[in-house]
Amino acid sequence: MQKPADMLHLDGTVEYVSYRNEDTGFVVLELDSGGERITVVGELGAIEVGEDLHLTGSYTTHPTYGTQFKAYLCERSLPATAAAIKKYLCSGAMKGIGPIMAARLVDAFGDETLNVMEKTPLRLSEVKGVSVHKAEEIGREYQRLFGVRTAMLFLSKYGVTPGKCVRIWKKWGNITVDVVTQNPYVLCGEGIDMSFEEVDAIAQEFEVEPDDPHRLLAGICYVLKQNSYNGHTCLPRKILIKLSVQLLGAQPQVLEAAVDQETGEENGELCLWKKGAEDFVCLRKYYTAEMYIASRLSLLRQSYPDSGEDYSGLIRSIEKENGIEYAQLQREAIARTLSGGVMVLTGGPGTGKTTTLNGIIAALEHKGLKVAVCAPTGRAAKRASELTGKEAKTIHRLLEMQFAENDIPKFQRNEGNPLPCDAVVVDEMSMVDVLLLESLLRGMKLSARLIMVGDSDQLPSVGAGNVLKDITDSGCVQVVRLNEVFRQASQSLIVTNAHAIVKGELPEITRKDGDFFMLQRGDYQSAQDTIVELYEKRLPASYGFSCIDDIQVLCPGKKSPVGVYELNFRLQQAVNPPTFGKAEVRSGQYLFREGDKVMQVRNNYDVEWTKGDEKGTGVFNGDMGVIRLIDKPSGKMLVEFDERVAEYDFENLSQLELAYAATVHKSQGSEFNAVILAVYGGYDLLYFRNLLYTAVTRAKKILIIVGSKSRLWYMVHNDRKTLRYTCLRSMLRNADA
C-alpha cells in the first residue's frame, strides 16, 4: 500500500482495542493523545491496552466511521509506571491475571512488576493468592505474549511488516530472534518468502560477509525460485551460476563450490539432474515432484499391459445409447483408456474432445469403475461439469485441501488416504503444473487410471513445469491426438483459423459474416480507443454481452500502450469510474474499487471463502472475480469468484490485479463469450504462434483482433515455443529405460 508523502506524528496511550486480526497484525484502537480520544487503524501487531505508542501516518476520513489516523509506522514501549502497569494488567492483556490479581502484583512490585514477570517469575509467589505453580504459569504466559512482541519489535526495526512478523513468529516461536540473528536468510524461505534484496539489506545490518555460505545458498535458491515463476523447474548449471553472480557479486568458482556442497547433501535444498552431458540444478521440491510423476506414470503404464481385449462391442452399445457415431480416433481413445492405466487425449477446437471424453467416462462406468472428474481452476471445473454432465471439482477440492497447525496447506487425500475412485479424468491438463500433478498422483490409489485431456498446442501452465508437453513428447505414455475438425465446428472461423494458425497459415480476416474479425489500427492511441469502445459500448450493444461476465481483453504483454497496465486503467475509467460512496483502496500500482473485475495472480491456500452454506479456503492463480466490498476500518475486501465470496486482508491485495485486460498466459484454461485481442507493437519475444493460438481458442462466440496486420502475420510465422527448463521428459524416459 502506498504511503502519503506528508506524514504526521502522534503519541499516546492505548485506551481500548476494538478490533484485531492476529494473522495480519491489523488493529483498530482508541488512543489517548494528550486527553484527546483518537481512532487509529493500521497493521500494528499485537497492541495491548496501556501501551505507549509513537505513530507515524496521516488522517483519513471514512464515509461511515469518520476521521481516523492511519498509522504506517509504530514505535511502542511497555507501561513503565506502577499506575500504567496496573491499567495494562487490568485490561486482561495477560491470561490468568484479573483486576484483583493485577492490583496485588503492582502493590507488591510497583514499577518493577513486568521485569519481575520476565526475569524472576517465581518471586510472584510472594504475593498473597499466587502459588508457585501460578507464578510459573504467569512467567510462561509472559514469555509467550512478550515473545511475540519482542520478535515483532526486533523485526520491525528492519522494516518487516506486522503480517510477516506474525508468520515468522508462528514458524519459530520464542527462538525467532536467535534464528534470524544467526541466519537472516531464513526469511527468504518457504512460508515467509521475503525477497532476497530485502533480507540482504537486513543481513548487512548484522555485518554478514558477502561470501557467507548462508548468503550464497539463499541467493542461488532465490534465483531458482524467481525463475520458477517463469515456469522453469530447473536451470542449466551454467545459466544458474551466471545469474547468481549478477545477484550476489560473488566469484563463479565460489558459487560452483556452493552448488557442489548443497547438491552433495542428502537432504540439501538443491538437487542435480543430468540430461546428456549437461547438468541441471533444481530446488528440491521441483526435483521431487518431477521424479515422483515420472515413477508413478511409469508404474501406471506397466500395471496395465495391453491384454488385446476387443472393446468394439462396448463402444457400439455406448454409441447406440447416445445416438452418436464415433470417428476412428475417438474409438481408439476409448479403447486405449480401457486397456491402459494412463492416457493423454489431445486435440484442437472442434475435433471432438468433449464427445470422446464423454465416451471414455461412459465406457469406464460400464466396466463398473468409479470416475472422478476434475480441472485445475474453478472456471475450468465448472465448464467440465457442463460439458460432461458429471460433477467436476477443482483438483484442490477433490484432494480435500486443509491446513496444518502451522498454516501450511495440506491435502487430506494422499498415499495413506487415497481417493475412493478407480479413474481420474483431468480436463484442461495444459494448465496443470508439476506440484499440482504430484499432489494428485499422491492422492490416487496405485491402481487408479489417469486420463489427461488437454490441448498440447496451447501455452503451458502458469505454475512451474511443462507437464502436458513433456508427457506427450516423452513417448512413454499413450497419446491420442484428435485431428479431424467436424463439419459443424468447421463453420466457425474461430475454429478454422485456430487450426490454420497452428499449421503456420494465415487466418481468414476479410469475412464480415463470421465470428472472427480484425480491426486494423495504425497507431497506439487509435488501437487503445477502439478496444475501450468495443468493450464498453459496441459489444454490449450488439450482442447483449456483459462487460464483466462475457467480454475479456487479452494482451501479449503488460507494458506497452496496449498492454495490460494501460488498458486496465482505461477500461476501469470507462466502466467503473470513481463514484461518491464507492470505496477504493490502493495496492502497489493498482487502485481497486468496488465493482472492479480482478484476478488472483498467486496461489493462496488460506484465503477463506463462502458459497451459500458451504465454506472453504483457497483462491488460485488465474481465478477471476469481482470486488463486492472494500471495508477500510477492518482492512478487509470481499471478492466474488464464481459465486464463492472470498475475504482478503489488505496485506494480501498484492496478489490481485485488475482483470478487465489480462495477459494471454493468465487467461489459460478460461473461455469467454467475447475476446478482444490487442496485437500492436511490443516486444518481439511476446509475439509467437502458440500464444496467438491460445488467445484465439479462449473465445467461444466472437473474437476481434485490434491492431496491426503485419504484427499478426509476424505472430503466425514465429514458431518460437515457450522455453521452459524442466526435467520431467528426461526423467520419464529414464524411468522406462
PDB file of C-alpha atoms in Angstrom, residues 129-401:
ATOM      1  CA  GLY A 129      -3.034 -15.867  46.349  1.00  0.00           C
ATOM      2  CA  VAL A 130      -0.186 -16.695  43.962  1.00  0.00           C
ATOM      3  CA  SER A 131       1.158 -20.235  44.287  1.00  0.00           C
ATOM      4  CA  VAL A 132       4.495 -21.350  42.870  1.00  0.00           C
ATOM      5  CA  HIS A 133       2.570 -23.157  40.106  1.00  0.00           C
ATOM      6  CA  LYS A 134       0.586 -19.987  39.338  1.00  0.00           C
ATOM      7  CA  ALA A 135       3.797 -17.928  39.311  1.00  0.00           C
ATOM      8  CA  GLU A 136       5.298 -20.332  36.771  1.00  0.00           C
ATOM      9  CA  GLU A 137       2.149 -20.104  34.615  1.00  0.00           C
ATOM     10  CA  ILE A 138       2.331 -16.291  34.673  1.00  0.00           C
ATOM     11  CA  GLY A 139       6.009 -16.474  33.692  1.00  0.00           C
ATOM     12  CA  ARG A 140       5.224 -18.761  30.754  1.00  0.00           C
ATOM     13  CA  GLU A 141       2.340 -16.535  29.637  1.00  0.00           C
ATOM     14  CA  TYR A 142       4.639 -13.502  29.805  1.00  0.00           C
ATOM     15  CA  GLN A 143       7.212 -15.312  27.657  1.00  0.00           C
ATOM     16  CA  ARG A 144       4.543 -16.317  25.143  1.00  0.00           C
ATOM     17  CA  LEU A 145       2.927 -12.902  24.984  1.00  0.00           C
ATOM     18  CA  PHE A 146       6.085 -10.873  25.014  1.00  0.00           C
ATOM     19  CA  GLY A 147       7.992 -13.319  22.866  1.00  0.00           C
ATOM     20  CA  VAL A 148       5.672 -12.261  20.030  1.00  0.00           C
ATOM     21  CA  ARG A 149       6.107  -8.653  20.993  1.00  0.00           C
ATOM     22  CA  THR A 150       9.899  -8.924  21.292  1.00  0.00           C
ATOM     23  CA  ALA A 151      10.130 -10.640  17.922  1.00  0.00           C
ATOM     24  CA  MET A 152       7.906  -8.009  16.302  1.00  0.00           C
ATOM     25  CA  LEU A 153       9.884  -5.148  17.850  1.00  0.00           C
ATOM     26  CA  PHE A 154      13.127  -6.775  16.700  1.00  0.00           C
ATOM     27  CA  LEU A 155      11.911  -7.436  13.151  1.00  0.00           C
ATOM     28  CA  SER A 156      10.098  -4.130  12.720  1.00  0.00           C
ATOM     29  CA  LYS A 157      13.433  -2.323  13.155  1.00  0.00           C
ATOM     30  CA  TYR A 158      14.372  -3.814   9.794  1.00  0.00           C
ATOM     31  CA  GLY A 159      11.140  -2.896   8.014  1.00  0.00           C
ATOM     32  CA  VAL A 160       9.412  -6.284   8.321  1.00  0.00           C
ATOM     33  CA  THR A 161       5.637  -5.778   8.204  1.00  0.00           C
ATOM     34  CA  PRO A 162       3.473  -6.970  11.143  1.00  0.00           C
ATOM     35  CA  GLY A 163       1.780  -9.590   8.965  1.00  0.00           C
ATOM     36  CA  LYS A 164       5.149 -11.144   8.084  1.00  0.00           C
ATOM     37  CA  CYS A 165       6.261 -10.800  11.707  1.00  0.00           C
ATOM     38  CA  VAL A 166       3.293 -12.937  12.751  1.00  0.00           C
ATOM     39  CA  ARG A 167       4.167 -15.620  10.157  1.00  0.00           C
ATOM     40  CA  ILE A 168       7.797 -15.597  11.277  1.00  0.00           C
ATOM     41  CA  TRP A 169       6.764 -15.940  14.933  1.00  0.00           C
ATOM     42  CA  LYS A 170       4.427 -18.835  14.111  1.00  0.00           C
ATOM     43  CA  LYS A 171       7.310 -20.654  12.442  1.00  0.00           C
ATOM     44  CA  TRP A 172       9.998 -20.220  15.113  1.00  0.00           C
ATOM     45  CA  GLY A 173       8.209 -19.044  18.266  1.00  0.00           C
ATOM     46  CA  ASN A 174      10.414 -17.977  21.196  1.00  0.00           C
ATOM     47  CA  ILE A 175      13.636 -18.664  19.296  1.00  0.00           C
ATOM     48  CA  THR A 176      12.697 -16.257  16.456  1.00  0.00           C
ATOM     49  CA  VAL A 177      15.241 -13.590  17.378  1.00  0.00           C
ATOM     50  CA  ASP A 178      18.051 -16.144  17.767  1.00  0.00           C
ATOM     51  CA  VAL A 179      17.196 -17.884  14.465  1.00  0.00           C
ATOM     52  CA  VAL A 180      17.056 -14.650  12.453  1.00  0.00           C
ATOM     53  CA  THR A 181      20.176 -13.239  14.110  1.00  0.00           C
ATOM     54  CA  GLN A 182      22.182 -16.373  13.330  1.00  0.00           C
ATOM     55  CA  ASN A 183      20.956 -16.588   9.724  1.00  0.00           C
ATOM     56  CA  PRO A 184      18.716 -13.773   8.455  1.00  0.00           C
ATOM     57  CA  TYR A 185      18.450 -15.538   5.086  1.00  0.00           C
ATOM     58  CA  VAL A 186      15.910 -17.967   6.564  1.00  0.00           C
ATOM     59  CA  LEU A 187      13.452 -15.127   5.874  1.00  0.00           C
ATOM     60  CA  CYS A 188      13.731 -15.965   2.148  1.00  0.00           C
ATOM     61  CA  GLY A 189      12.452 -19.464   2.855  1.00  0.00           C
ATOM     62  CA  GLU A 190       9.162 -21.203   2.187  1.00  0.00           C
ATOM     63  CA  GLY A 191       6.235 -19.691   4.056  1.00  0.00           C
ATOM     64  CA  ILE A 192       7.946 -16.343   4.704  1.00  0.00           C
ATOM     65  CA  ASP A 193       9.092 -15.585   1.143  1.00  0.00           C
ATOM     66  CA  MET A 194      10.712 -12.206   1.680  1.00  0.00           C
ATOM     67  CA  SER A 195      12.720 -11.075  -1.317  1.00  0.00           C
ATOM     68  CA  PHE A 196      16.446 -11.683  -1.317  1.00  0.00           C
ATOM     69  CA  GLU A 197      17.091  -7.959  -1.653  1.00  0.00           C
ATOM     70  CA  GLU A 198      15.041  -7.204   1.489  1.00  0.00           C
ATOM     71  CA  VAL A 199      16.790  -9.888   3.506  1.00  0.00           C
ATOM     72  CA  ASP A 200      20.227  -8.969   2.163  1.00  0.00           C
ATOM     73  CA  ALA A 201      19.706  -5.424   3.472  1.00  0.00           C
ATOM     74  CA  ILE A 202      18.870  -6.856   6.912  1.00  0.00           C
ATOM     75  CA  ALA A 203      21.926  -9.125   6.777  1.00  0.00           C
ATOM     76  CA  GLN A 204      24.146  -6.106   6.109  1.00  0.00           C
ATOM     77  CA  GLU A 205      22.946  -4.665   9.416  1.00  0.00           C
ATOM     78  CA  PHE A 206      24.304  -7.846  11.031  1.00  0.00           C
ATOM     79  CA  GLU A 207      27.559  -7.450   9.064  1.00  0.00           C
ATOM     80  CA  VAL A 208      27.176 -10.787   7.284  1.00  0.00           C
ATOM     81  CA  GLU A 209      30.119 -11.392   4.951  1.00  0.00           C
ATOM     82  CA  PRO A 210      29.415 -11.350   1.167  1.00  0.00           C
ATOM     83  CA  ASP A 211      30.726 -14.925   0.795  1.00  0.00           C
ATOM     84  CA  ASP A 212      28.912 -16.276   3.846  1.00  0.00           C
ATOM     85  CA  PRO A 213      27.591 -19.778   2.925  1.00  0.00           C
ATOM     86  CA  HIS A 214      24.073 -18.898   4.098  1.00  0.00           C
ATOM     87  CA  ARG A 215      24.036 -15.868   1.796  1.00  0.00           C
ATOM     88  CA  LEU A 216      25.347 -17.787  -1.198  1.00  0.00           C
ATOM     89  CA  LEU A 217      22.841 -20.628  -0.804  1.00  0.00           C
ATOM     90  CA  ALA A 218      19.941 -18.216  -0.239  1.00  0.00           C
ATOM     91  CA  GLY A 219      20.884 -16.268  -3.361  1.00  0.00           C
ATOM     92  CA  ILE A 220      21.163 -19.394  -5.530  1.00  0.00           C
ATOM     93  CA  CYS A 221      17.809 -20.670  -4.251  1.00  0.00           C
ATOM     94  CA  TYR A 222      16.275 -17.258  -4.840  1.00  0.00           C
ATOM     95  CA  VAL A 223      17.414 -17.282  -8.477  1.00  0.00           C
ATOM     96  CA  LEU A 224      15.820 -20.707  -8.944  1.00  0.00           C
ATOM     97  CA  LYS A 225      12.643 -19.627  -7.166  1.00  0.00           C
ATOM     98  CA  GLN A 226      12.292 -16.466  -9.261  1.00  0.00           C
ATOM     99  CA  ASN A 227      12.770 -18.499 -12.431  1.00  0.00           C
ATOM    100  CA  SER A 228      10.129 -20.974 -11.278  1.00  0.00           C
ATOM    101  CA  TYR A 229       7.659 -18.077 -11.588  1.00  0.00           C
ATOM    102  CA  ASN A 230       8.566 -18.102 -15.306  1.00  0.00           C
ATOM    103  CA  GLY A 231       7.786 -21.815 -15.488  1.00  0.00           C
ATOM    104  CA  HIS A 232      11.246 -23.347 -15.044  1.00  0.00           C
ATOM    105  CA  THR A 233      11.590 -26.277 -12.640  1.00  0.00           C
ATOM    106  CA  CYS A 234      15.367 -26.209 -13.044  1.00  0.00           C
ATOM    107  CA  LEU A 235      18.138 -24.231 -14.722  1.00  0.00           C
ATOM    108  CA  PRO A 236      21.214 -25.339 -16.628  1.00  0.00           C
ATOM    109  CA  ARG A 237      24.098 -25.082 -14.193  1.00  0.00           C
ATOM    110  CA  LYS A 238      25.955 -22.560 -16.359  1.00  0.00           C
ATOM    111  CA  ILE A 239      22.968 -20.220 -16.526  1.00  0.00           C
ATOM    112  CA  LEU A 240      22.310 -20.564 -12.779  1.00  0.00           C
ATOM    113  CA  ILE A 241      25.893 -19.598 -11.950  1.00  0.00           C
ATOM    114  CA  LYS A 242      25.786 -16.635 -14.334  1.00  0.00           C
ATOM    115  CA  LEU A 243      22.527 -15.291 -12.818  1.00  0.00           C
ATOM    116  CA  SER A 244      23.788 -15.897  -9.285  1.00  0.00           C
ATOM    117  CA  VAL A 245      26.971 -13.933  -9.995  1.00  0.00           C
ATOM    118  CA  GLN A 246      24.795 -10.993 -11.078  1.00  0.00           C
ATOM    119  CA  LEU A 247      22.718 -11.182  -7.890  1.00  0.00           C
ATOM    120  CA  LEU A 248      25.430 -11.914  -5.349  1.00  0.00           C
ATOM    121  CA  GLY A 249      28.547 -10.339  -6.808  1.00  0.00           C
ATOM    122  CA  ALA A 250      30.482 -13.495  -5.899  1.00  0.00           C
ATOM    123  CA  GLN A 251      33.123 -15.257  -7.969  1.00  0.00           C
ATOM    124  CA  PRO A 252      31.841 -18.107 -10.198  1.00  0.00           C
ATOM    125  CA  GLN A 253      34.153 -20.660  -8.615  1.00  0.00           C
ATOM    126  CA  VAL A 254      32.810 -19.784  -5.144  1.00  0.00           C
ATOM    127  CA  LEU A 255      29.251 -20.344  -6.357  1.00  0.00           C
ATOM    128  CA  GLU A 256      30.225 -23.581  -8.107  1.00  0.00           C
ATOM    129  CA  ALA A 257      31.575 -24.833  -4.791  1.00  0.00           C
ATOM    130  CA  ALA A 258      28.362 -23.794  -3.018  1.00  0.00           C
ATOM    131  CA  VAL A 259      26.259 -25.745  -5.545  1.00  0.00           C
ATOM    132  CA  ASP A 260      28.508 -28.810  -5.191  1.00  0.00           C
ATOM    133  CA  GLN A 261      28.253 -28.628  -1.410  1.00  0.00           C
ATOM    134  CA  GLU A 262      24.453 -28.402  -1.326  1.00  0.00           C
ATOM    135  CA  THR A 263      23.714 -30.962  -4.054  1.00  0.00           C
ATOM    136  CA  GLY A 264      26.042 -33.345  -2.212  1.00  0.00           C
ATOM    137  CA  GLU A 265      23.893 -33.152   0.917  1.00  0.00           C
ATOM    138  CA  GLU A 266      21.330 -35.952   1.238  1.00  0.00           C
ATOM    139  CA  ASN A 267      18.541 -33.523   2.144  1.00  0.00           C
ATOM    140  CA  GLY A 268      20.040 -30.379   0.683  1.00  0.00           C
ATOM    141  CA  GLU A 269      17.888 -27.647  -0.813  1.00  0.00           C
ATOM    142  CA  LEU A 270      19.423 -28.215  -4.269  1.00  0.00           C
ATOM    143  CA  CYS A 271      19.369 -31.307  -6.489  1.00  0.00           C
ATOM    144  CA  LEU A 272      21.298 -32.169  -9.641  1.00  0.00           C
ATOM    145  CA  TRP A 273      19.917 -33.882 -12.760  1.00  0.00           C
ATOM    146  CA  LYS A 274      21.930 -34.797 -15.829  1.00  0.00           C
ATOM    147  CA  LYS A 275      20.470 -34.552 -19.323  1.00  0.00           C
ATOM    148  CA  GLY A 276      23.106 -35.879 -21.629  1.00  0.00           C
ATOM    149  CA  ALA A 277      26.338 -34.095 -20.831  1.00  0.00           C
ATOM    150  CA  GLU A 278      24.656 -31.065 -19.236  1.00  0.00           C
ATOM    151  CA  ASP A 279      23.947 -30.561 -15.538  1.00  0.00           C
ATOM    152  CA  PHE A 280      20.661 -29.041 -14.413  1.00  0.00           C
ATOM    153  CA  VAL A 281      20.107 -27.705 -10.896  1.00  0.00           C
ATOM    154  CA  CYS A 282      16.664 -27.870  -9.231  1.00  0.00           C
ATOM    155  CA  LEU A 283      15.093 -26.790  -5.989  1.00  0.00           C
ATOM    156  CA  ARG A 284      14.368 -29.983  -4.082  1.00  0.00           C
ATOM    157  CA  LYS A 285      10.584 -29.642  -4.186  1.00  0.00           C
ATOM    158  CA  TYR A 286      10.551 -29.498  -8.006  1.00  0.00           C
ATOM    159  CA  TYR A 287      13.064 -32.324  -8.335  1.00  0.00           C
ATOM    160  CA  THR A 288      10.960 -34.474  -6.005  1.00  0.00           C
ATOM    161  CA  ALA A 289       7.741 -33.609  -7.868  1.00  0.00           C
ATOM    162  CA  GLU A 290       9.037 -34.429 -11.347  1.00  0.00           C
ATOM    163  CA  MET A 291      10.774 -37.596 -10.158  1.00  0.00           C
ATOM    164  CA  TYR A 292       7.591 -38.788  -8.445  1.00  0.00           C
ATOM    165  CA  ILE A 293       5.447 -38.041 -11.514  1.00  0.00           C
ATOM    166  CA  ALA A 294       7.839 -39.968 -13.742  1.00  0.00           C
ATOM    167  CA  SER A 295       7.901 -43.018 -11.475  1.00  0.00           C
ATOM    168  CA  ARG A 296       4.115 -43.086 -10.922  1.00  0.00           C
ATOM    169  CA  LEU A 297       3.272 -42.741 -14.618  1.00  0.00           C
ATOM    170  CA  SER A 298       5.768 -45.472 -15.440  1.00  0.00           C
ATOM    171  CA  LEU A 299       4.205 -47.714 -12.783  1.00  0.00           C
ATOM    172  CA  LEU A 300       0.694 -46.995 -14.101  1.00  0.00           C
ATOM    173  CA  ARG A 301       1.726 -47.880 -17.633  1.00  0.00           C
ATOM    174  CA  GLN A 302       3.348 -51.129 -16.526  1.00  0.00           C
ATOM    175  CA  SER A 303       0.406 -52.066 -14.284  1.00  0.00           C
ATOM    176  CA  TYR A 304      -1.965 -52.296 -17.254  1.00  0.00           C
ATOM    177  CA  PRO A 305      -0.273 -54.284 -20.025  1.00  0.00           C
ATOM    178  CA  ASP A 306      -2.454 -54.410 -23.125  1.00  0.00           C
ATOM    179  CA  SER A 307      -4.445 -57.660 -22.939  1.00  0.00           C
ATOM    180  CA  GLY A 308      -5.611 -57.387 -26.543  1.00  0.00           C
ATOM    181  CA  GLU A 309      -9.260 -57.398 -25.455  1.00  0.00           C
ATOM    182  CA  ASP A 310     -11.755 -56.233 -28.113  1.00  0.00           C
ATOM    183  CA  TYR A 311     -13.881 -53.325 -26.849  1.00  0.00           C
ATOM    184  CA  SER A 312     -15.727 -52.655 -30.103  1.00  0.00           C
ATOM    185  CA  GLY A 313     -18.972 -54.185 -28.816  1.00  0.00           C
ATOM    186  CA  LEU A 314     -18.971 -51.978 -25.717  1.00  0.00           C
ATOM    187  CA  ILE A 315     -18.236 -48.909 -27.830  1.00  0.00           C
ATOM    188  CA  ARG A 316     -21.123 -49.747 -30.204  1.00  0.00           C
ATOM    189  CA  SER A 317     -23.518 -50.055 -27.268  1.00  0.00           C
ATOM    190  CA  ILE A 318     -22.437 -46.612 -25.988  1.00  0.00           C
ATOM    191  CA  GLU A 319     -22.980 -45.174 -29.468  1.00  0.00           C
ATOM    192  CA  LYS A 320     -26.467 -46.678 -29.526  1.00  0.00           C
ATOM    193  CA  GLU A 321     -27.322 -45.330 -26.058  1.00  0.00           C
ATOM    194  CA  ASN A 322     -26.264 -41.811 -27.012  1.00  0.00           C
ATOM    195  CA  GLY A 323     -27.385 -41.789 -30.638  1.00  0.00           C
ATOM    196  CA  ILE A 324     -23.930 -40.948 -31.998  1.00  0.00           C
ATOM    197  CA  GLU A 325     -21.233 -42.498 -34.157  1.00  0.00           C
ATOM    198  CA  TYR A 326     -17.612 -42.077 -33.148  1.00  0.00           C
ATOM    199  CA  ALA A 327     -14.816 -41.401 -35.606  1.00  0.00           C
ATOM    200  CA  GLN A 328     -11.950 -43.901 -35.761  1.00  0.00           C
ATOM    201  CA  LEU A 329      -9.591 -41.902 -33.493  1.00  0.00           C
ATOM    202  CA  GLN A 330     -12.379 -41.396 -30.961  1.00  0.00           C
ATOM    203  CA  ARG A 331     -12.967 -45.133 -30.835  1.00  0.00           C
ATOM    204  CA  GLU A 332      -9.238 -45.664 -30.427  1.00  0.00           C
ATOM    205  CA  ALA A 333      -9.115 -43.254 -27.481  1.00  0.00           C
ATOM    206  CA  ILE A 334     -11.943 -45.079 -25.682  1.00  0.00           C
ATOM    207  CA  ALA A 335     -10.334 -48.471 -26.287  1.00  0.00           C
ATOM    208  CA  ARG A 336      -6.904 -47.311 -25.126  1.00  0.00           C
ATOM    209  CA  THR A 337      -8.386 -45.919 -21.924  1.00  0.00           C
ATOM    210  CA  LEU A 338      -9.948 -49.300 -21.117  1.00  0.00           C
ATOM    211  CA  SER A 339      -6.778 -51.242 -21.914  1.00  0.00           C
ATOM    212  CA  GLY A 340      -4.233 -48.967 -20.214  1.00  0.00           C
ATOM    213  CA  GLY A 341      -3.525 -47.224 -16.937  1.00  0.00           C
ATOM    214  CA  VAL A 342      -2.630 -43.777 -18.250  1.00  0.00           C
ATOM    215  CA  MET A 343      -3.519 -41.892 -21.423  1.00  0.00           C
ATOM    216  CA  VAL A 344      -3.427 -38.392 -22.891  1.00  0.00           C
ATOM    217  CA  LEU A 345      -6.277 -37.168 -25.094  1.00  0.00           C
ATOM    218  CA  THR A 346      -5.312 -34.057 -27.011  1.00  0.00           C
ATOM    219  CA  GLY A 347      -6.617 -32.050 -29.944  1.00  0.00           C
ATOM    220  CA  GLY A 348      -7.598 -28.577 -31.072  1.00  0.00           C
ATOM    221  CA  PRO A 349     -11.032 -26.921 -31.073  1.00  0.00           C
ATOM    222  CA  GLY A 350     -13.803 -28.687 -32.975  1.00  0.00           C
ATOM    223  CA  THR A 351     -12.039 -32.069 -33.031  1.00  0.00           C
ATOM    224  CA  GLY A 352     -14.486 -33.778 -30.691  1.00  0.00           C
ATOM    225  CA  LYS A 353     -12.503 -33.913 -27.435  1.00  0.00           C
ATOM    226  CA  THR A 354     -15.661 -33.444 -25.364  1.00  0.00           C
ATOM    227  CA  THR A 355     -17.591 -36.140 -27.240  1.00  0.00           C
ATOM    228  CA  THR A 356     -14.654 -38.502 -26.860  1.00  0.00           C
ATOM    229  CA  LEU A 357     -14.256 -37.676 -23.179  1.00  0.00           C
ATOM    230  CA  ASN A 358     -17.923 -38.410 -22.540  1.00  0.00           C
ATOM    231  CA  GLY A 359     -17.480 -41.731 -24.334  1.00  0.00           C
ATOM    232  CA  ILE A 360     -14.449 -42.538 -22.171  1.00  0.00           C
ATOM    233  CA  ILE A 361     -16.364 -41.805 -18.970  1.00  0.00           C
ATOM    234  CA  ALA A 362     -19.339 -43.883 -20.145  1.00  0.00           C
ATOM    235  CA  ALA A 363     -17.066 -46.812 -21.045  1.00  0.00           C
ATOM    236  CA  LEU A 364     -15.317 -46.739 -17.659  1.00  0.00           C
ATOM    237  CA  GLU A 365     -18.652 -46.650 -15.855  1.00  0.00           C
ATOM    238  CA  HIS A 366     -19.949 -49.540 -17.998  1.00  0.00           C
ATOM    239  CA  LYS A 367     -16.988 -51.521 -16.670  1.00  0.00           C
ATOM    240  CA  GLY A 368     -18.163 -50.748 -13.118  1.00  0.00           C
ATOM    241  CA  LEU A 369     -15.414 -48.222 -12.377  1.00  0.00           C
ATOM    242  CA  LYS A 370     -15.971 -45.114 -10.265  1.00  0.00           C
ATOM    243  CA  VAL A 371     -14.776 -41.994 -12.128  1.00  0.00           C
ATOM    244  CA  ALA A 372     -13.763 -38.612 -10.677  1.00  0.00           C
ATOM    245  CA  VAL A 373     -13.639 -35.569 -12.997  1.00  0.00           C
ATOM    246  CA  CYS A 374     -11.508 -32.556 -12.105  1.00  0.00           C
ATOM    247  CA  ALA A 375      -9.810 -29.480 -13.541  1.00  0.00           C
ATOM    248  CA  PRO A 376      -7.167 -27.027 -12.302  1.00  0.00           C
ATOM    249  CA  THR A 377      -9.405 -23.975 -11.742  1.00  0.00           C
ATOM    250  CA  GLY A 378     -12.940 -23.239 -10.646  1.00  0.00           C
ATOM    251  CA  ARG A 379     -13.864 -21.916 -14.083  1.00  0.00           C
ATOM    252  CA  ALA A 380     -12.435 -24.961 -15.834  1.00  0.00           C
ATOM    253  CA  ALA A 381     -14.176 -27.324 -13.391  1.00  0.00           C
ATOM    254  CA  LYS A 382     -17.497 -25.562 -13.911  1.00  0.00           C
ATOM    255  CA  ARG A 383     -17.082 -25.883 -17.682  1.00  0.00           C
ATOM    256  CA  ALA A 384     -16.135 -29.573 -17.370  1.00  0.00           C
ATOM    257  CA  SER A 385     -19.335 -30.170 -15.369  1.00  0.00           C
ATOM    258  CA  GLU A 386     -21.414 -28.505 -18.073  1.00  0.00           C
ATOM    259  CA  LEU A 387     -19.762 -30.497 -20.872  1.00  0.00           C
ATOM    260  CA  THR A 388     -19.767 -33.930 -19.231  1.00  0.00           C
ATOM    261  CA  GLY A 389     -22.917 -33.753 -17.107  1.00  0.00           C
ATOM    262  CA  LYS A 390     -20.795 -35.050 -14.198  1.00  0.00           C
ATOM    263  CA  GLU A 391     -19.847 -33.189 -11.054  1.00  0.00           C
ATOM    264  CA  ALA A 392     -16.363 -31.825 -11.665  1.00  0.00           C
ATOM    265  CA  LYS A 393     -14.253 -30.402  -8.871  1.00  0.00           C
ATOM    266  CA  THR A 394     -11.075 -28.384  -8.798  1.00  0.00           C
ATOM    267  CA  ILE A 395      -8.086 -30.602  -8.117  1.00  0.00           C
ATOM    268  CA  HIS A 396      -7.612 -28.816  -4.784  1.00  0.00           C
ATOM    269  CA  ARG A 397     -11.179 -29.526  -3.734  1.00  0.00           C
ATOM    270  CA  LEU A 398     -11.024 -33.116  -4.966  1.00  0.00           C
ATOM    271  CA  LEU A 399      -7.946 -33.671  -2.788  1.00  0.00           C
ATOM    272  CA  GLU A 400      -9.707 -32.026   0.193  1.00  0.00           C
ATOM    273  CA  MET A 401      -7.217 -29.310   0.955  1.00  0.00           C
TER     274      MET A 401
END
